[in-house]
Amino acid sequence: MTACAIEGGSAGTAATADHETEPGKRPGTRPGSDPETEPDPERSDRDRSEAEAPARAVAEPAPERSGDPGKPARTEEHSPPGPTAAGGPEEAASAAARGGPEAPAGAAPLPGGFTLTADGAYAARLTAAPGPPGERAWYPERWTLDGPEPYAVPLPLDQPEEPDSEVAPLADGRVLIRRQVADRQMFSLLYPTGPGTGELLLGAVECAGMTLLPPSPDGRSVYALAAGEHHSALWLVAGGAFGPEEVARIPGHCSGGVWLDRAGRILALDRQEPGGGPVKAVAVDLGRRGEVTPLLQIAPGSDDRLLLADADSGLLLLRSDAPGHDRIGWGVLGSCLPVRFPECLRLADVAVTPFAVQPGQMLMPESCAVALRIDGAPGSWVGVWRPAGRRLHQFAAPLGWAPGAGYWSRDGVLRLPYANGATPCGVALLAAPGDGEPSAGTGGTGEGAGGMEDGTEPSAPVAAPAVCKPVPLGQAPLHRAARPD
């Protein structure tokens, strides 16, 4: 399988923009600058210590599968939470910069954000036992989300974790954890075993810094990226036969990480060539020993980053400064149509970042519902948008939502995991509104009723989604429900 570019004609290129880009600009030229630029949400990979040459890995083989513990059944239900608590602009900016939320008053701390499996069955996060700031004991926690009710399983060990450790869930219920010890990256699999936590050491990689990529769609593999100034190393850290192994070395500084297929073979990364220059998304074919193919090139000098991709429809969500400043755009993998930059996703004084695409929309990319995280001075809330609708619906998030965490069902229901003082494990359900109906979150209709003529909606969300109530671990069901999607 090879990666395809958005634009036909020349391989690996894409048209600049649709009618929303400055008129009179030819492909290959950069439009004039615009003072209304969106904040760049690129993760701080470049601030990490370089890992020029990961030297070696020492590993133990992983078992084929570990069993899930018994899951007991529900008792008491809790009241649904209110909208997300407001915070100051400094808190919102800090949360957006590191990809994790600021814990509102009364909410459980969520320092490292939420990581979900590709199918949304499991999630993992680092959380902390109650205690004064600076003295909290951090430990991993696994959430089961595909049963009748969500529930969380704590996975503490004898020694607390560092708050900068990273976790990623696997499809069999185990949780991968990355720990940094001096200049070594240590990898283990954690799983519940009776009243305690089992740990399987996978091995270590000698390098100064690494970042876990989103779990592979195959459900059993996790990759990590060691980004250097001149080259970046891609490591398979879970799912291999003999512990961590380097699978590709890519020239340039890489960041990001988006899967383009269901098999976990084609990975998109945002790469800057050695010596500098613009950032361009490239496709890495893991079935061909890390062969690199250009993926996005909207204009020769533009920074073109891939944010999300849906393997069913081919819908791509990207961020580019080809229109003159950073804008969110969309295109279709393999299509000859130009990349478009919707005006309704260009909001003043907030950062907009897509985090989930509705699956199962075969050959219908324009009908896919897209969930967006909106960060502003009041805090973080949720947006829902479809390329065909050209309208942004906005909704309040549940109290304790980890901004940027969520997944769609095939029938268009968005599930938002959250935790707060009253509900330690919950999922809010939000049905995607039709573009012909008013937005429940704003009360506007786009034109005339509180919205703007260009189709944008007011930035003050007022309605929270419905809530799927939690089940105490001691009474969770003993079986997993069949997933309709």
XYZ file of C-alpha atoms in Angstrom, residues 255-439:
185
model
C 6.384 15.245 15.165
C 2.668 14.513 15.148
C 1.486 11.015 14.274
C -1.753 10.002 12.479
C -2.726 6.550 11.202
C -4.003 6.427 7.616
C -5.284 2.840 7.449
C -7.017 0.220 9.594
C -4.117 -2.231 9.468
C -1.617 0.028 11.230
C 0.796 0.055 8.308
C 0.753 3.655 7.005
C 1.675 6.364 9.513
C 1.643 10.088 8.750
C 4.225 12.311 10.446
C 4.944 16.030 10.237
C 8.547 16.420 9.084
C 10.974 19.298 8.788
C 13.924 18.606 6.526
C 17.447 18.606 8.023
C 18.706 22.154 8.086
C 15.264 23.745 8.449
C 12.543 24.746 6.048
C 8.767 24.295 6.091
C 7.038 21.431 7.892
C 5.326 18.947 5.551
C 3.257 15.864 6.347
C 4.759 12.652 4.978
C 3.506 9.059 4.926
C 5.721 6.316 6.373
C 5.046 2.808 5.048
C 5.960 0.377 7.816
C 5.384 -2.531 5.444
C 8.272 -1.287 3.298
C 10.835 -0.710 6.032
C 9.814 2.881 6.668
C 9.603 4.126 3.089
C 8.754 7.849 3.164
C 6.323 9.423 0.644
C 5.245 13.099 0.470
C 1.662 13.502 1.645
C 0.852 17.225 1.878
C 2.345 20.132 -0.049
C -0.207 22.879 -0.377
C 2.340 25.576 -1.251
C 6.133 25.212 -1.511
C 6.853 27.375 1.529
C 3.839 26.566 3.715
C 3.780 24.520 6.910
C 1.292 21.700 6.238
C 0.537 19.429 9.193
C -1.910 16.525 9.303
C -4.149 16.515 12.396
C -6.638 13.682 11.793
C -7.515 11.082 9.175
C -10.388 8.659 8.714
C -9.535 5.416 6.951
C -13.145 4.645 5.943
C -13.980 7.864 4.102
C -10.483 9.213 3.437
C -11.303 12.520 5.147
C -8.184 14.450 6.211
C -8.097 17.337 8.696
C -4.999 19.495 8.475
C -3.496 22.773 9.604
C -1.652 24.997 7.154
C -0.475 28.570 6.817
C -0.858 28.499 3.022
C -3.808 30.982 3.240
C -1.434 33.466 4.912
C -1.882 32.328 8.509
C -2.622 29.072 10.318
C -6.022 27.690 9.320
C -7.771 24.343 9.675
C -8.515 22.754 6.331
C -9.910 19.523 4.995
C -9.339 17.314 1.986
C -9.789 13.747 0.844
C -7.020 11.185 0.496
C -6.435 10.498 -3.195
C -8.852 13.181 -4.397
C -8.161 15.740 -7.118
C -10.262 18.369 -5.337
C -8.458 21.257 -3.595
C -7.955 21.560 0.132
C -10.620 23.804 1.638
C -10.346 26.105 4.649
C -13.846 26.619 6.113
C -14.559 30.078 7.441
C -16.777 28.676 10.217
C -13.704 27.041 11.835
C -11.924 30.367 12.055
C -12.983 31.772 15.430
C -11.571 34.852 17.122
C -9.579 34.561 20.362
C -9.814 30.762 20.600
C -7.811 27.764 19.413
C -9.726 25.104 17.464
C -8.329 21.565 17.188
C -10.134 18.520 15.706
C -9.846 15.333 17.784
C -12.289 12.733 16.412
C -13.931 11.822 13.086
C -17.101 9.752 12.675
C -16.136 6.339 11.226
C -18.029 4.105 8.830
C -18.951 6.766 6.249
C -17.658 4.888 3.218
C -17.135 7.144 0.182
C -18.893 10.013 2.010
C -16.146 12.196 3.516
C -18.275 15.346 3.425
C -20.919 13.727 5.644
C -18.513 12.734 8.445
C -19.142 14.474 11.758
C -15.954 15.958 13.201
C -15.473 16.749 16.894
C -13.342 19.770 17.727
C -11.785 20.989 20.934
C -12.223 24.745 21.416
C -9.915 26.468 23.911
C -10.516 30.031 25.013
C -10.555 32.257 28.062
C -13.667 30.559 29.558
C -11.996 27.121 29.348
C -12.503 24.284 26.869
C -15.677 23.167 25.126
C -16.781 20.999 22.205
C -17.555 21.803 18.596
C -19.253 19.571 16.016
C -18.915 20.228 12.288
C -19.448 18.475 8.961
C -17.654 19.496 5.757
C -20.943 19.428 3.832
C -22.808 21.488 6.425
C -20.342 24.370 6.774
C -21.685 25.137 10.257
C -19.994 24.831 13.634
C -22.243 23.685 16.489
C -20.857 24.368 19.969
C -21.639 22.591 23.231
C -20.509 22.802 26.838
C -18.312 19.922 27.919
C -19.021 17.853 31.037
C -17.228 18.927 34.191
C -13.872 17.151 34.309
C -13.671 16.378 30.587
C -10.119 15.758 29.404
C -10.056 18.217 26.475
C -9.359 16.425 23.216
C -10.558 13.021 24.466
C -13.509 11.380 22.759
C -14.632 9.055 20.002
C -17.580 8.657 17.623
C -19.876 5.717 17.078
C -20.784 4.912 13.482
C -24.301 6.266 14.010
C -23.032 9.730 14.973
C -22.933 9.752 18.795
C -19.895 11.408 20.345
C -18.647 9.929 23.630
C -16.716 12.248 25.939
C -14.902 10.668 28.938
C -14.794 12.787 32.084
C -13.954 12.510 35.780
C -14.753 14.870 38.631
C -15.264 14.820 42.364
C -18.789 13.396 42.085
C -18.176 11.021 39.167
C -14.789 9.282 39.073
C -15.527 7.606 35.733
C -18.181 8.815 33.333
C -18.942 9.213 29.640
C -21.119 12.003 28.269
C -23.098 11.235 25.098
C -23.587 13.892 22.441
C -25.604 13.174 19.289
C -24.340 15.086 16.281
C -26.965 17.690 15.328
C -28.220 17.934 11.776
C -27.029 20.998 9.930
C -30.618 22.013 9.206
C -31.531 22.271 12.893
C -30.526 24.850 15.526
C -27.489 24.099 17.625
